[in-house]
């Protein structure tokens, strides 16, 4: 009788282990990150696309969604105080000094960033874009994340983020 109970217990434990979904790999980029710096190299010229003290946040959720908003806090406020009421010059500065987009992302078997898909963006040309590690890398070193994005025009943006506490 004891032997039959032991065999049944082993069989049941094997079944429950088989019924469990495979564990996800550790996701090293999940969390909230604040932008510390950003540099753009385009045609050999280096600029600070979000100013000398950029403001930005990058959020990776456990369910594989992301949101990235990058801004230049030195862009002047609009005179009209209405979002849709800026002058051409105000709108141009605001567009050039910021970007916001969201979508889904993936990680590889080691939990490292392996790509994303943009579902929505303040720059319409990015909507539907799929980026692999050929265009976009995200490397985590401790509490820092280093993003390198090679734009379709060849410009290369390098940004540094720190994990938000």
mmCIF file of C-alpha atoms in Angstrom:
data_model
loop_
_atom_site.group_PDB
_atom_site.id
_atom_site.type_symbol
_atom_site.label_atom_id
_atom_site.label_comp_id
_atom_site.label_asym_id
_atom_site.label_seq_id
_atom_site.Cartn_x
_atom_site.Cartn_y
_atom_site.Cartn_z
ATOM 1 C CA UNK A 1 0.000 0.000 0.000
ATOM 2 C CA UNK A 2 2.842 2.424 0.885
ATOM 3 C CA UNK A 3 4.520 1.663 -2.414
ATOM 4 C CA UNK A 4 1.312 2.374 -4.372
ATOM 5 C CA UNK A 5 0.893 5.707 -2.551
ATOM 6 C CA UNK A 6 4.505 6.660 -3.327
ATOM 7 C CA UNK A 7 4.072 5.817 -7.025
ATOM 8 C CA UNK A 8 0.821 7.819 -7.148
ATOM 9 C CA UNK A 9 2.507 10.787 -5.441
ATOM 10 C CA UNK A 10 5.390 10.714 -7.920
ATOM 11 C CA UNK A 11 3.013 10.496 -10.870
ATOM 12 C CA UNK A 12 0.857 13.357 -9.582
ATOM 13 C CA UNK A 13 3.859 15.564 -8.910
ATOM 14 C CA UNK A 14 5.126 14.854 -12.437
ATOM 15 C CA UNK A 15 1.760 15.793 -13.921
ATOM 16 C CA UNK A 16 1.578 19.061 -11.994
ATOM 17 C CA UNK A 17 5.102 19.952 -13.095
ATOM 18 C CA UNK A 18 4.151 19.297 -16.721
ATOM 19 C CA UNK A 19 1.030 21.445 -16.397
ATOM 20 C CA UNK A 20 3.039 24.464 -15.200
ATOM 21 C CA UNK A 21 3.904 27.069 -17.833
ATOM 22 C CA UNK A 22 7.591 27.441 -18.589
ATOM 23 C CA UNK A 23 9.147 30.191 -16.454
ATOM 24 C CA UNK A 24 9.985 33.432 -18.256
ATOM 25 C CA UNK A 25 13.623 34.417 -18.425
ATOM 26 C CA UNK A 26 14.759 37.110 -16.035
ATOM 27 C CA UNK A 27 13.938 40.467 -17.613
ATOM 28 C CA UNK A 28 16.839 42.828 -16.831
ATOM 29 C CA UNK A 29 15.237 45.930 -18.371
ATOM 30 C CA UNK A 30 11.838 45.763 -16.671
ATOM 31 C CA UNK A 31 11.176 48.846 -14.560
ATOM 32 C CA UNK A 32 11.322 52.621 -14.782
ATOM 33 C CA UNK A 33 14.372 54.496 -16.055
ATOM 34 C CA UNK A 34 15.121 58.266 -16.010
ATOM 35 C CA UNK A 35 17.182 59.846 -18.789
ATOM 36 C CA UNK A 36 20.490 61.359 -17.681
ATOM 37 C CA UNK A 37 22.010 62.318 -21.027
ATOM 38 C CA UNK A 38 21.480 62.052 -24.771
ATOM 39 C CA UNK A 39 23.851 62.763 -27.653
ATOM 40 C CA UNK A 40 23.121 62.591 -31.354
ATOM 41 C CA UNK A 41 25.885 62.130 -33.922
ATOM 42 C CA UNK A 42 24.642 62.991 -37.401
ATOM 43 C CA UNK A 43 26.951 63.480 -40.406
ATOM 44 C CA UNK A 44 29.934 63.794 -38.059
ATOM 45 C CA UNK A 45 28.296 66.557 -36.004
ATOM 46 C CA UNK A 46 27.361 65.994 -32.348
ATOM 47 C CA UNK A 47 24.330 67.707 -30.783
ATOM 48 C CA UNK A 48 22.285 67.464 -27.593
ATOM 49 C CA UNK A 49 18.802 66.793 -29.018
ATOM 50 C CA UNK A 50 17.081 67.179 -25.630
ATOM 51 C CA UNK A 51 19.316 69.931 -24.276
ATOM 52 C CA UNK A 52 22.135 69.861 -21.721
ATOM 53 C CA UNK A 53 19.822 68.591 -18.939
ATOM 54 C CA UNK A 54 17.309 66.356 -20.698
ATOM 55 C CA UNK A 55 14.166 65.067 -19.059
ATOM 56 C CA UNK A 56 12.870 61.688 -20.030
ATOM 57 C CA UNK A 57 11.470 58.449 -18.813
ATOM 58 C CA UNK A 58 11.527 54.931 -20.180
ATOM 59 C CA UNK A 59 9.199 52.332 -18.674
ATOM 60 C CA UNK A 60 9.280 48.598 -19.408
ATOM 61 C CA UNK A 61 6.369 46.657 -17.896
ATOM 62 C CA UNK A 62 6.475 42.971 -16.900
ATOM 63 C CA UNK A 63 3.769 42.236 -19.509
ATOM 64 C CA UNK A 64 6.188 43.344 -22.273
ATOM 65 C CA UNK A 65 4.919 46.871 -23.018
ATOM 66 C CA UNK A 66 7.009 50.031 -23.026
ATOM 67 C CA UNK A 67 6.582 53.808 -23.008
ATOM 68 C CA UNK A 68 9.385 56.263 -23.787
ATOM 69 C CA UNK A 69 9.057 60.043 -23.485
ATOM 70 C CA UNK A 70 12.090 62.276 -24.011
ATOM 71 C CA UNK A 71 11.990 66.068 -23.701
ATOM 72 C CA UNK A 72 14.162 69.149 -23.690
ATOM 73 C CA UNK A 73 13.010 71.147 -20.637
ATOM 74 C CA UNK A 74 14.561 74.317 -22.067
ATOM 75 C CA UNK A 75 11.973 74.500 -24.882
ATOM 76 C CA UNK A 76 9.987 77.697 -24.147
ATOM 77 C CA UNK A 77 6.348 77.552 -23.161
ATOM 78 C CA UNK A 78 3.762 78.479 -25.805
ATOM 79 C CA UNK A 79 2.477 82.050 -25.598
ATOM 80 C CA UNK A 80 -1.144 80.928 -26.075
ATOM 81 C CA UNK A 81 -1.104 78.361 -23.232
ATOM 82 C CA UNK A 82 -3.126 76.089 -25.558
ATOM 83 C CA UNK A 83 -1.603 72.843 -26.781
ATOM 84 C CA UNK A 84 -3.040 73.227 -30.283
ATOM 85 C CA UNK A 85 -2.530 76.977 -30.400
ATOM 86 C CA UNK A 86 1.230 77.289 -30.869
ATOM 87 C CA UNK A 87 2.816 79.326 -33.611
ATOM 88 C CA UNK A 88 4.726 77.543 -36.371
ATOM 89 C CA UNK A 89 8.010 78.372 -34.614
ATOM 90 C CA UNK A 90 6.720 77.165 -31.217
ATOM 91 C CA UNK A 91 5.432 73.928 -32.733
ATOM 92 C CA UNK A 92 8.708 73.355 -34.588
ATOM 93 C CA UNK A 93 10.763 73.785 -31.374
ATOM 94 C CA UNK A 94 8.437 71.539 -29.394
ATOM 95 C CA UNK A 95 8.507 68.799 -32.050
ATOM 96 C CA UNK A 96 12.294 68.969 -32.468
ATOM 97 C CA UNK A 97 12.885 68.901 -28.710
ATOM 98 C CA UNK A 98 10.709 65.945 -27.753
ATOM 99 C CA UNK A 99 9.511 62.490 -28.712
ATOM 100 C CA UNK A 100 6.992 60.153 -27.144
ATOM 101 C CA UNK A 101 6.184 56.634 -28.242
ATOM 102 C CA UNK A 102 4.922 53.297 -26.932
ATOM 103 C CA UNK A 103 4.522 49.676 -27.931
ATOM 104 C CA UNK A 104 5.697 46.196 -27.102
ATOM 105 C CA UNK A 105 9.178 44.796 -26.558
ATOM 106 C CA UNK A 106 10.922 41.459 -26.276
ATOM 107 C CA UNK A 107 13.861 39.971 -24.415
ATOM 108 C CA UNK A 108 16.066 37.051 -25.342
ATOM 109 C CA UNK A 109 16.630 33.849 -23.357
ATOM 110 C CA UNK A 110 19.059 35.676 -21.056
ATOM 111 C CA UNK A 111 16.520 38.421 -20.278
ATOM 112 C CA UNK A 112 18.266 41.040 -22.408
ATOM 113 C CA UNK A 113 16.457 43.476 -24.695
ATOM 114 C CA UNK A 114 16.005 41.991 -28.171
ATOM 115 C CA UNK A 115 13.671 44.411 -29.975
ATOM 116 C CA UNK A 116 10.477 46.426 -29.985
ATOM 117 C CA UNK A 117 7.461 47.341 -32.064
ATOM 118 C CA UNK A 118 6.171 50.918 -32.024
ATOM 119 C CA UNK A 119 2.369 51.097 -31.768
ATOM 120 C CA UNK A 120 2.041 54.867 -31.379
ATOM 121 C CA UNK A 121 4.322 57.893 -31.579
ATOM 122 C CA UNK A 122 4.307 61.675 -31.647
ATOM 123 C CA UNK A 123 6.395 61.192 -34.812
ATOM 124 C CA UNK A 124 3.936 59.366 -37.109
ATOM 125 C CA UNK A 125 6.667 57.834 -39.283
ATOM 126 C CA UNK A 126 7.666 55.518 -36.422
ATOM 127 C CA UNK A 127 4.207 53.949 -36.000
ATOM 128 C CA UNK A 128 4.361 50.269 -36.958
ATOM 129 C CA UNK A 129 8.156 50.234 -36.923
ATOM 130 C CA UNK A 130 9.893 47.089 -35.725
ATOM 131 C CA UNK A 131 13.376 47.504 -34.316
ATOM 132 C CA UNK A 132 15.828 44.722 -33.735
ATOM 133 C CA UNK A 133 19.184 44.948 -31.998
ATOM 134 C CA UNK A 134 20.579 45.966 -35.377
ATOM 135 C CA UNK A 135 18.974 49.425 -35.013
ATOM 136 C CA UNK A 136 18.409 49.604 -31.258
ATOM 137 C CA UNK A 137 20.427 48.281 -28.355
ATOM 138 C CA UNK A 138 19.677 48.572 -24.658
ATOM 139 C CA UNK A 139 22.492 47.476 -22.376
ATOM 140 C CA UNK A 140 22.040 47.324 -18.603
ATOM 141 C CA UNK A 141 25.058 47.819 -16.344
ATOM 142 C CA UNK A 142 23.992 47.845 -12.710
ATOM 143 C CA UNK A 143 21.485 50.671 -12.237
ATOM 144 C CA UNK A 144 22.279 52.227 -15.633
ATOM 145 C CA UNK A 145 20.791 51.546 -19.047
ATOM 146 C CA UNK A 146 22.586 52.616 -22.221
ATOM 147 C CA UNK A 147 20.417 53.029 -25.312
ATOM 148 C CA UNK A 148 21.887 53.330 -28.811
ATOM 149 C CA UNK A 149 19.488 53.962 -31.675
ATOM 150 C CA UNK A 150 20.621 54.196 -35.286
ATOM 151 C CA UNK A 151 18.035 56.248 -37.136
ATOM 152 C CA UNK A 152 16.993 55.368 -40.703
ATOM 153 C CA UNK A 153 18.915 58.458 -41.925
ATOM 154 C CA UNK A 154 22.122 57.140 -40.295
ATOM 155 C CA UNK A 155 22.178 59.462 -37.300
ATOM 156 C CA UNK A 156 23.027 57.708 -34.042
ATOM 157 C CA UNK A 157 21.464 58.639 -30.709
ATOM 158 C CA UNK A 158 23.164 57.496 -27.510
ATOM 159 C CA UNK A 159 21.275 57.988 -24.253
ATOM 160 C CA UNK A 160 22.000 57.041 -20.678
ATOM 161 C CA UNK A 161 19.278 56.263 -18.144
ATOM 162 C CA UNK A 162 19.343 55.484 -14.423
ATOM 163 C CA UNK A 163 16.926 53.123 -12.762
ATOM 164 C CA UNK A 164 14.291 55.097 -10.846
ATOM 165 C CA UNK A 165 14.054 54.284 -7.166
#
